[in-house]
Coordinates of C-alpha atoms in Angstrom, one line a residue:
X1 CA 124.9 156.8 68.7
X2 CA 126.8 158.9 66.7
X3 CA 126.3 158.2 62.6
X4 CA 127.6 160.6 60.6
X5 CA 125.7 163.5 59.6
X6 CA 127.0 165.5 56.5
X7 CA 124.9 168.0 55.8
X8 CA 126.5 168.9 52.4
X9 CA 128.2 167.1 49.4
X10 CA 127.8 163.8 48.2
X11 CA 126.9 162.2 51.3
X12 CA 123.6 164.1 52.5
X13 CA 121.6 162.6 55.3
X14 CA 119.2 160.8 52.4
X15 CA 121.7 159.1 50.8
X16 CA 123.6 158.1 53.2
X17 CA 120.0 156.2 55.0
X18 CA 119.9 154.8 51.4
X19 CA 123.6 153.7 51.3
X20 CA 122.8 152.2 54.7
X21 CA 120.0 150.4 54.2
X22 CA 121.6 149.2 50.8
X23 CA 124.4 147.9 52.8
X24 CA 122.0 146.0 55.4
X25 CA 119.9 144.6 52.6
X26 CA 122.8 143.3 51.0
X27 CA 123.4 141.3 54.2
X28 CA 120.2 140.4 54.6
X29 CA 120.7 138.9 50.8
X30 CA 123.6 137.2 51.8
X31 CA 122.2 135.2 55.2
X32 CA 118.7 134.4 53.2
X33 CA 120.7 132.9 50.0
X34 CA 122.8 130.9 52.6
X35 CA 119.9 129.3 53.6
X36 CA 118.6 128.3 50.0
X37 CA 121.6 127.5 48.0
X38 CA 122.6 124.7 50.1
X39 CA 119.8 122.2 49.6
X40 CA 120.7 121.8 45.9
X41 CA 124.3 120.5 47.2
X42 CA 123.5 117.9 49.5
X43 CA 123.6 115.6 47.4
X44 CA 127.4 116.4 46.1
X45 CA 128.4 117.3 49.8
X46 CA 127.2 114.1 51.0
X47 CA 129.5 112.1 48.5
X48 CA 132.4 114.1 49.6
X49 CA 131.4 113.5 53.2
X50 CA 131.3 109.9 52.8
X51 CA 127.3 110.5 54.1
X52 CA 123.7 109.6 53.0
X53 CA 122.3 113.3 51.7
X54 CA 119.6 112.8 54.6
X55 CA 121.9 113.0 57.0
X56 CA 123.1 117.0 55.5
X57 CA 120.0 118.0 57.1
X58 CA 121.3 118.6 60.1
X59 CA 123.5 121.0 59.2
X60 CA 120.9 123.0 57.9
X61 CA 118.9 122.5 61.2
X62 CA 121.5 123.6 63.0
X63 CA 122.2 126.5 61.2
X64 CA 118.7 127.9 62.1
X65 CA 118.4 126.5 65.5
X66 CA 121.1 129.1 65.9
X67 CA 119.8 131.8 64.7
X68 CA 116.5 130.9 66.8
X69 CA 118.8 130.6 70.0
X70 CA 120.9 133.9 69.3
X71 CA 118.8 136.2 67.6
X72 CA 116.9 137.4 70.7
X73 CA 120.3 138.5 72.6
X74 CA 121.1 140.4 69.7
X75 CA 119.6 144.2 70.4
X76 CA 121.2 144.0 74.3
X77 CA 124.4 143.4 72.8
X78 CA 124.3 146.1 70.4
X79 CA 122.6 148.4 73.1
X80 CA 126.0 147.5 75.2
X81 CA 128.6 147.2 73.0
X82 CA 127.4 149.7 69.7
X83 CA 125.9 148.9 66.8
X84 CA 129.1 149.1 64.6
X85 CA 131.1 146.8 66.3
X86 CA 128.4 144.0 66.9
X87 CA 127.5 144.1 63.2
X88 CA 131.1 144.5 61.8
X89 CA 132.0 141.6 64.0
X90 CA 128.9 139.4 62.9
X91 CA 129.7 139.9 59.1
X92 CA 133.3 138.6 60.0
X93 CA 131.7 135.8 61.7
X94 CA 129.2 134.6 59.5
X95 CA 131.6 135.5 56.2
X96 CA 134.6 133.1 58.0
X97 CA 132.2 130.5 59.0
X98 CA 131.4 130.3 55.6
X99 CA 134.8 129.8 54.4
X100 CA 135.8 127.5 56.5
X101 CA 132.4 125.5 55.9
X102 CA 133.6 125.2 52.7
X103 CA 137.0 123.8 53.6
X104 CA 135.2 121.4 55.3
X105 CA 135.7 117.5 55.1
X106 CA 133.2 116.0 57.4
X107 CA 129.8 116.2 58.7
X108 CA 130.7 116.9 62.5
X109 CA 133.1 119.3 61.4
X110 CA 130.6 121.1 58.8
X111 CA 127.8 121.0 61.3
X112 CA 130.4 122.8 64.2
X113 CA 130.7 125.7 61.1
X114 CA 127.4 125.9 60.4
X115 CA 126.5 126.7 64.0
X116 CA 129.4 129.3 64.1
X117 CA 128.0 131.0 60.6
X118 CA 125.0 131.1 62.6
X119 CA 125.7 133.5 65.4
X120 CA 127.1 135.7 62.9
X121 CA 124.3 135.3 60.9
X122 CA 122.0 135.9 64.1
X123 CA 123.6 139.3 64.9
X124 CA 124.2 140.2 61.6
X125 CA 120.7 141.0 60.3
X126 CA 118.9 142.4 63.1
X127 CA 121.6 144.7 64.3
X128 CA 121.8 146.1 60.8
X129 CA 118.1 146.9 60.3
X130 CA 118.3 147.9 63.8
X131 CA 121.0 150.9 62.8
X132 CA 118.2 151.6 60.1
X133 CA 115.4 152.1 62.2
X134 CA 117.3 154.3 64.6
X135 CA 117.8 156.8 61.6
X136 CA 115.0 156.6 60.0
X137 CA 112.3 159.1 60.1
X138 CA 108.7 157.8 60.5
X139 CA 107.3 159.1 57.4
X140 CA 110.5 157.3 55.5
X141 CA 109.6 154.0 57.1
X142 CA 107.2 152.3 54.0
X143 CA 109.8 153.3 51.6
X144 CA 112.4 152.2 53.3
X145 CA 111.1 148.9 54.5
X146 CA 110.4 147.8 50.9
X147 CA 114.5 147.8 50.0
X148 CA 115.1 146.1 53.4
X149 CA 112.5 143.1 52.6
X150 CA 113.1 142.4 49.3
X151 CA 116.8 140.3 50.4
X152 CA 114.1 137.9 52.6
X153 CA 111.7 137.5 49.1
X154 CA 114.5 137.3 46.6
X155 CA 117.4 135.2 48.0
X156 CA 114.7 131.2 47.9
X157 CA 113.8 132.0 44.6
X158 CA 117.4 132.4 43.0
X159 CA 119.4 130.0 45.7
X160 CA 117.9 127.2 44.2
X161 CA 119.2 128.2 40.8
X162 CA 122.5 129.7 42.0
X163 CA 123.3 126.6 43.5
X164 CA 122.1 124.3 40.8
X165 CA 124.9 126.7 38.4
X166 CA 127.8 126.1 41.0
X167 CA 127.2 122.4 41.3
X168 CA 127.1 121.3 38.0
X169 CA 129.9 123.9 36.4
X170 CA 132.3 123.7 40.0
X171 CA 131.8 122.3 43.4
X172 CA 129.7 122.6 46.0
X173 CA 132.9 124.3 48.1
X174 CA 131.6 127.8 45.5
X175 CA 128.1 128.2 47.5
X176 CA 130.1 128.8 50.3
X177 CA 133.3 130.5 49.1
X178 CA 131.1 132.9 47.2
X179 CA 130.4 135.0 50.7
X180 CA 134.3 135.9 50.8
X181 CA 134.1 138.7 48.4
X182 CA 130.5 139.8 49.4
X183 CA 131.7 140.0 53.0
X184 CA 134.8 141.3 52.6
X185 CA 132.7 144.4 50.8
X186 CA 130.1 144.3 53.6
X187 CA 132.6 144.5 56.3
X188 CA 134.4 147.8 54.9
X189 CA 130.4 149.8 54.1
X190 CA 129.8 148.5 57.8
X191 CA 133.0 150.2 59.0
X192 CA 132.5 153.3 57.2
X193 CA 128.1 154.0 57.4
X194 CA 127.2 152.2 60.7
X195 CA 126.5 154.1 63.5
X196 CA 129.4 154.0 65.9
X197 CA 127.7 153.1 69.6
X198 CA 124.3 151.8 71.0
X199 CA 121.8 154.8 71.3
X200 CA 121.1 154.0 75.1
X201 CA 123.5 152.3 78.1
X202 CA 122.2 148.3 78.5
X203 CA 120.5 147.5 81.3
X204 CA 122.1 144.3 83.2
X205 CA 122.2 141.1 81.3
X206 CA 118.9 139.4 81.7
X207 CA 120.7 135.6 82.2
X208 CA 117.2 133.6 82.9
X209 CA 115.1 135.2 80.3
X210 CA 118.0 133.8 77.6
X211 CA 118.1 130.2 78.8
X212 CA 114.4 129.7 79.0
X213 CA 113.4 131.8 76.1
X214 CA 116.5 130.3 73.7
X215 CA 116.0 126.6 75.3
X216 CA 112.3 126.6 74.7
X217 CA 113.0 127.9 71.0
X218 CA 115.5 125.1 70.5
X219 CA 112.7 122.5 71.7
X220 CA 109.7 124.0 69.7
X221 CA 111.9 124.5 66.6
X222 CA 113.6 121.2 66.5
X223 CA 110.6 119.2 67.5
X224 CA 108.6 120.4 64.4
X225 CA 112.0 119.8 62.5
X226 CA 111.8 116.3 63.6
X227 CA 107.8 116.0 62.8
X228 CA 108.8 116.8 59.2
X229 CA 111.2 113.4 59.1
X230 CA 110.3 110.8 57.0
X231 CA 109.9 108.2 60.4
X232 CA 109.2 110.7 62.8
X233 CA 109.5 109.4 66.6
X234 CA 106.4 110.7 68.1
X235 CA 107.2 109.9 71.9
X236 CA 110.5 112.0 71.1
X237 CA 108.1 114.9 69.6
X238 CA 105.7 114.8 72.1
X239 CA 108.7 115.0 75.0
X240 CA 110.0 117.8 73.1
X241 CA 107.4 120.3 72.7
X242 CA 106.0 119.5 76.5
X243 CA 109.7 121.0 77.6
X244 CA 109.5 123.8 74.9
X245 CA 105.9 124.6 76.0
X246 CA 107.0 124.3 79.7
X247 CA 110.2 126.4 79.5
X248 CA 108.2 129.1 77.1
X249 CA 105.9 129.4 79.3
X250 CA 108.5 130.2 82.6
X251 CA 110.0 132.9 79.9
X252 CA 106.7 134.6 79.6
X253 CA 106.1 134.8 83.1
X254 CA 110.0 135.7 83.5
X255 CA 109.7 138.3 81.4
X256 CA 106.9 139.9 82.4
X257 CA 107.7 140.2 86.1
X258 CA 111.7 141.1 85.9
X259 CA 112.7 145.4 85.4
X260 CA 115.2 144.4 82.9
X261 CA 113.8 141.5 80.9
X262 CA 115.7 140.7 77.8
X263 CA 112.4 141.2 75.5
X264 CA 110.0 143.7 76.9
X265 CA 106.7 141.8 76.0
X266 CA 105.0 145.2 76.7
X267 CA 105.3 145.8 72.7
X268 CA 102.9 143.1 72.2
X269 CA 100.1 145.8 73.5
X270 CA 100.8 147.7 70.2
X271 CA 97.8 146.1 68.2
X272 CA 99.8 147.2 64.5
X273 CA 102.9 145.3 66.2
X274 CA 100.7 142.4 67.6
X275 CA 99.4 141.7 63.8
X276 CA 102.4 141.6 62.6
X277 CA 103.7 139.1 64.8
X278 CA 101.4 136.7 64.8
X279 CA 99.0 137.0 61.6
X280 CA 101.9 137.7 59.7
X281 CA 104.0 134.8 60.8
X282 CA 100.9 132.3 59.6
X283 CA 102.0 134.5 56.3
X284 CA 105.4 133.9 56.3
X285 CA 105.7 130.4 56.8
X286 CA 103.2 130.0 53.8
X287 CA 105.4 131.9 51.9
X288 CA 108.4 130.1 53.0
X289 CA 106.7 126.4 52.5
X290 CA 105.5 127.2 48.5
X291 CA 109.1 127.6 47.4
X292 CA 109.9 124.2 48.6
X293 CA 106.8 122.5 47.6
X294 CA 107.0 123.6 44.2
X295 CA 110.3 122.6 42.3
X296 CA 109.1 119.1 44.2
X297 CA 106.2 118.9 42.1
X298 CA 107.7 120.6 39.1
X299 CA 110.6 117.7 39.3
X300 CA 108.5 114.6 40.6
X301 CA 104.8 115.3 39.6
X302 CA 105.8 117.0 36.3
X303 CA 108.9 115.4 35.4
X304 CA 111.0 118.5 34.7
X305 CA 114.4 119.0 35.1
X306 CA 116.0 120.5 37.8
X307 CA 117.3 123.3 36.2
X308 CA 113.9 123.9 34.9
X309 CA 112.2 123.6 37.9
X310 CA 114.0 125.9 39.4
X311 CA 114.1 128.6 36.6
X312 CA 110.4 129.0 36.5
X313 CA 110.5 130.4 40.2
X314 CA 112.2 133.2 39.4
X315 CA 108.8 134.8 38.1
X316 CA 107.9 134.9 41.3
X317 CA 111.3 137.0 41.9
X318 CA 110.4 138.7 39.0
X319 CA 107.0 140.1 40.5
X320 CA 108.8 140.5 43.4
X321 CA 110.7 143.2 42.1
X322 CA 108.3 144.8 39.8
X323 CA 106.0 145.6 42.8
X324 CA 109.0 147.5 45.0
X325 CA 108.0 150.4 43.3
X326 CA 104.4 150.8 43.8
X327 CA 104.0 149.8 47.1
X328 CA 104.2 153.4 48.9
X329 CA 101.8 153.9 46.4
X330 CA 99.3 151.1 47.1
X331 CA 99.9 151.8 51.2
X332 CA 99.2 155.4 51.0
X333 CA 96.5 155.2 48.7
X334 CA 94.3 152.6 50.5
X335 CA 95.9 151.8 54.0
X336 CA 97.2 149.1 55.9
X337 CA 94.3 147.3 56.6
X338 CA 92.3 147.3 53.5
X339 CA 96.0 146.1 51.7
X340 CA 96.8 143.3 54.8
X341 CA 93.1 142.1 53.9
X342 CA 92.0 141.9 50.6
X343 CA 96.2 141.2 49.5
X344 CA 96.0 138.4 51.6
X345 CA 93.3 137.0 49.9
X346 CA 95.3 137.2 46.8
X347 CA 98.0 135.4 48.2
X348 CA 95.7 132.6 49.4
X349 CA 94.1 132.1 45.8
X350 CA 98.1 132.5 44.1
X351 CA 98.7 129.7 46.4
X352 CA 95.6 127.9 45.6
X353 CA 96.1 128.1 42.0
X354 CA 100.2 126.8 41.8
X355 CA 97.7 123.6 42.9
X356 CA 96.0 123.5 39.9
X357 CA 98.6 124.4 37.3
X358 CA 99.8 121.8 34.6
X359 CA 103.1 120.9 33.1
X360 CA 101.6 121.6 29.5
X361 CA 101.6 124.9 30.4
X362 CA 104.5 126.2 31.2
X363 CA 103.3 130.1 30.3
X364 CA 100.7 129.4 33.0
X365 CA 102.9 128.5 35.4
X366 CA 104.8 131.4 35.0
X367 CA 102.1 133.9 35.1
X368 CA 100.9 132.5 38.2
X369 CA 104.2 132.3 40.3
X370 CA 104.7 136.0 38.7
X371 CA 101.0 137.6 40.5
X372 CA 101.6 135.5 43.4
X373 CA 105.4 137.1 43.6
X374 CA 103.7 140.6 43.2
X375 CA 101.4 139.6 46.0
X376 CA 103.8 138.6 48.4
X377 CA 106.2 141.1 48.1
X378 CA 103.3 143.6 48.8
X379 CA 102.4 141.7 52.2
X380 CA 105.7 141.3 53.2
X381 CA 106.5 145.1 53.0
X382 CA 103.4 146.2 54.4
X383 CA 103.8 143.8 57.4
X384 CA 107.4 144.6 58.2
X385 CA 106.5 148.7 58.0
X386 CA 103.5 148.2 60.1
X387 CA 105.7 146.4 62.8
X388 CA 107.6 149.6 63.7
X389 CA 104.9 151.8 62.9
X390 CA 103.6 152.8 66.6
X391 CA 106.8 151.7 68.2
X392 CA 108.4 154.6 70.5
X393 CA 112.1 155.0 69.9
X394 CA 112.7 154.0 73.4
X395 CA 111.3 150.2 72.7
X396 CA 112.7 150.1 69.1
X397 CA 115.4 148.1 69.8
X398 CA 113.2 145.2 71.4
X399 CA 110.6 145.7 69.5
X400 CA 113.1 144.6 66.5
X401 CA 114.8 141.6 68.5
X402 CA 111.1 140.4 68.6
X403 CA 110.6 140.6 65.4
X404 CA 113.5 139.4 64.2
X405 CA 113.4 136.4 65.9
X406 CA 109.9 135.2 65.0
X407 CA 110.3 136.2 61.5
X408 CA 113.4 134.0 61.2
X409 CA 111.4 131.1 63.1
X410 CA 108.8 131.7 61.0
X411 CA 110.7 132.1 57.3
X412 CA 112.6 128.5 58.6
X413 CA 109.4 126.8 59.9
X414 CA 108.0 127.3 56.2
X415 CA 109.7 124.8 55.2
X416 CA 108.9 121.7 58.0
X417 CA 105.5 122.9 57.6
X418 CA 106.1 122.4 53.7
X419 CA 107.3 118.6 54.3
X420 CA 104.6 118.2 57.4
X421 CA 101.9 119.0 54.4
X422 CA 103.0 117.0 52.2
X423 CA 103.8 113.6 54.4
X424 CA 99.8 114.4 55.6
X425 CA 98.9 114.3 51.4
X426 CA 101.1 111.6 50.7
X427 CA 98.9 110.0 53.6
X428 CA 95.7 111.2 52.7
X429 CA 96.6 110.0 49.0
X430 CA 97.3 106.5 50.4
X431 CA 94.4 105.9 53.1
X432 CA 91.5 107.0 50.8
X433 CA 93.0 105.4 47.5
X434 CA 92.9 108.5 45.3
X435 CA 95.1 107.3 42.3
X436 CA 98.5 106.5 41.4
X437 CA 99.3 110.3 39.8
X438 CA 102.4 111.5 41.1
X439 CA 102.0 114.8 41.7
X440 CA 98.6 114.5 43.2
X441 CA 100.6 114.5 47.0
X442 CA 101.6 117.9 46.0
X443 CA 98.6 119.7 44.8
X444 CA 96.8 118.6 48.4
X445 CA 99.5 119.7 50.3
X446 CA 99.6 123.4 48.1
X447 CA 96.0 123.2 48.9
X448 CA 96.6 123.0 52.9
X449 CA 98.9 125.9 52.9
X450 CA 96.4 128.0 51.1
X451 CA 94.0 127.1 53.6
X452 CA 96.8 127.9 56.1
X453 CA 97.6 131.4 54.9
X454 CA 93.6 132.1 54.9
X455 CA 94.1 132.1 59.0
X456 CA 96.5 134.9 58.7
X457 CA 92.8 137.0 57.4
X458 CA 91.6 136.8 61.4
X459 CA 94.3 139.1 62.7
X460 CA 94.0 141.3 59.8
X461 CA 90.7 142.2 59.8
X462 CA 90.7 142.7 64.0
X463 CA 93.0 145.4 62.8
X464 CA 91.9 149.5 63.6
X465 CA 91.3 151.4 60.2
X466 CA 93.6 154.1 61.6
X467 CA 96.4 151.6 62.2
X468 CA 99.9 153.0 60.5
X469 CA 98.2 156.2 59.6
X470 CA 100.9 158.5 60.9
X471 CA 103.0 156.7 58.1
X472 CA 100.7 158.2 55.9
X473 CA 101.8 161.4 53.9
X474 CA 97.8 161.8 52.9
X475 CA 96.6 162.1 56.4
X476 CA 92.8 161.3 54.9
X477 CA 91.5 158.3 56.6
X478 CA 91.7 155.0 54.7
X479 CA 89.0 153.5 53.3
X480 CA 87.5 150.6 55.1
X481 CA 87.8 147.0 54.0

């Protein structure tokens, strides 16, 4: 891998690992907002597709299937044909795809695009934080993490408002067209800072390990998609996640016996990695369901307008950004563990609290999306750093195709297990007669996901104290929780 390396002048090796990982947050911004500005325009695309707005949901399901089925390839392909070229190529990709989504006139056609935006949008992201973490010295790694995150935290909050802006002032065609410029940009920092070739020759194409491993995804994924329906078929479900589980289980066993597997599960025996995986995927798809359960109840249960709604969740945006700068800080002052902990806590009780709040309070509301945003963005950062933490170099790259691909099926799951919750509280609501309020449903299902995100705690306190503390500058052990 050869990035360049200017030892003098404007470009010194600091700024340009900041004008890097500048360039692959910006990405990052782009794919997340993609995923979020859309649901405000169904109901506009539908009319031009001639289509009930119900049935625009499969273009967003297919649009993260995609990036569910792709996303692990991604580091072998960078690995074989350099990290420049595959990322360059995936901006192009997933910036065309959205042009020509936005040309589009029908729902076959659209869905086709979406899928092709996708496998840019697959390679796109990983690839680029993988050309971070291959320059990126470990004691730079907390700092660094927290610009690279923030993309995954912001984009939800403001696509919702974006997207209400475009629709009512233009047309829907906008939310898509808007990449153009953005990628055009993109494309010519990604030609000029990304490394120029993969840092080791790829092994041989593990062809079995990516048809069961992207098959079973596709099966899990869109059988929890289909639970989330408002007349889910339950034989359907039930066929579903028996092939999922069956193929996902082959993988496992694939991988684990093959020399070359396409994910090397060994990184799962990192215990910092391990957490981060799992615990913190019970975090992110909490995070990922409260965005869309709230402007629901905001709208429905509180009768507020769209615009509104959507306005008072950029406080959490808001907090979001206001913790960037302490978090090094907070890390390096009390550890990982204590933080993954006792923040997490936090988070469950922000969560637990948007449950109680009341449209006559609208200053409430806002102070509480505000401290849950500073929570979040705190356990998001410290999560992500911790991933790479005790990584060697020589498993980086699929260590972060691991990663990746969880935290994207984890960030889209959020949102089916947003709508699972609340078809359970709608139920609940109904079955044990517990009034006519309307936003009762969503207060029960804000309280589930709290109770959800307290699961994440088991992982984080099986944590070692030491965990992450060679990413410490003060090399005094952390306190413990």
């Amino acid at each position: 891998m050869t990035p360049p390396k200017p030892k003098t002048g404007f470009l010194t090796p600091d700024r340009y690992l900041f004008l890097l990982s500048l360039l692959v947050a910006g990405t990052s911004f782009m794919e997340n907002l993609d995923g979020s500005i859309i649901v405000t325009a169904l109901p506009a695309m539908s009319k031009t597709f001639g289509v009930p707005p119900i049935d625009l949901n499969i273009g967003v399901s297919a649009y993260l299937m995609t990036l569910g089925i792709f996303i692990p390839v991604s580091g072998w392909i960078a690995d074989r044909f350099g990290i420049r070229r595959i990322f360059t190529l995936a901006i192009a990709i997933f910036t065309l795809g959205s042009v020509l989504c936005g040309l589009a006139n029908g729902l076959v056609e659209f869905v086709l695009l979406r899928i092709m935006q996708g496998m840019g949008g697959a390679m796109m992201i990983p690839v680029g934080r993988l050309a971070v973490l291959r320059n990126l010295p470990k004691e730079k790694l907390v700092k660094t993490m927290a610009t690279l995150i923030w993309p995954a935290l912001a984009a939800p909050m403001l696509g919702p408002v974006l997207g209400g802006l475009i629709v009512t002032h233009t047309t829907w065609r906008w939310i898509f067209y808007l990449n153009l410029p953005l990628g055009l940009i993109a494309i010519v920092s990604a030609l000029l800072l990304a490394p120029k070739s993969g840092e080791v020759e790829a092994p041989p194409f593990d062809w079995p390990g990516f048809l069961l491993t992207s098959f079973s995804l596709f099966f899990v994924m869109a059988s929890i998609e289909m639970g989330a329906q408002p007349e889910p078929q339950w034989m359907m479900i039930g066929i579903m996640i028996l092939i999922g589980g069956l193929l996902l289980t082959l993988g496992y066993r694939h991988l684990n016996r093959v020399d070359h597997p396409m994910i090397h599960l060994e990184t799962l025996k990192i215990q910092s990695f391990s957490v981060s995986i799992f615990g913190g995927s019970i975090f992110r798809i909490t995070i990922s369901a409260t965005p869309f359960l709230l402007p629901l109840m905001f709208q429905i249960g509180f009768g507020l307008s769209p615009f509104l709604s959507g306005s008072l969740l950029t406080a959490i945006f808001a907090g979001n950004l206001l913790m960037k700068p302490f978090t090094t800080q907070l890390v390096e002052r009390f550890g990982f563990r204590p933080i993954l902990i006792w923040n997490n806590v936090l988070c469950s009780l922000s969560i637990l609290a948007c449950a109680f709040l009341s449209p006559q309070s609208e200053w409430l509301i806002v102070l509480v999306l505000f401290a849950g945003g500073l929570f979040r963005s705190l356990q998001f950062t410290a999560l992500v750093t911790l991933a790479y933490s005790e990584v060697p170099k020589e498993l980086m790259s699929t260590a972060n195709t691991l990663f990746s691909t969880l935290v994207q099926i984890s960030l889209g799951l959020g949102v089916t297990v947003g709508a699972i919750a609340l078809r359970m509280s709608h139920l609940a609501v109904r079955w044990f007669h517990l009034g006519p309020q309307a936003d009762l449903p969503f207060r029960i299902a804000l309280l589930l996901v709290a109770l959800l995100s307290c699961l994440a705690l088991i992982d984080a306190i099986k944590l070692s104290p030491t965990a992450g503390f060679n990413l410490l500058k003060n090399k005094k052990m952390p306190e413990k929780a």
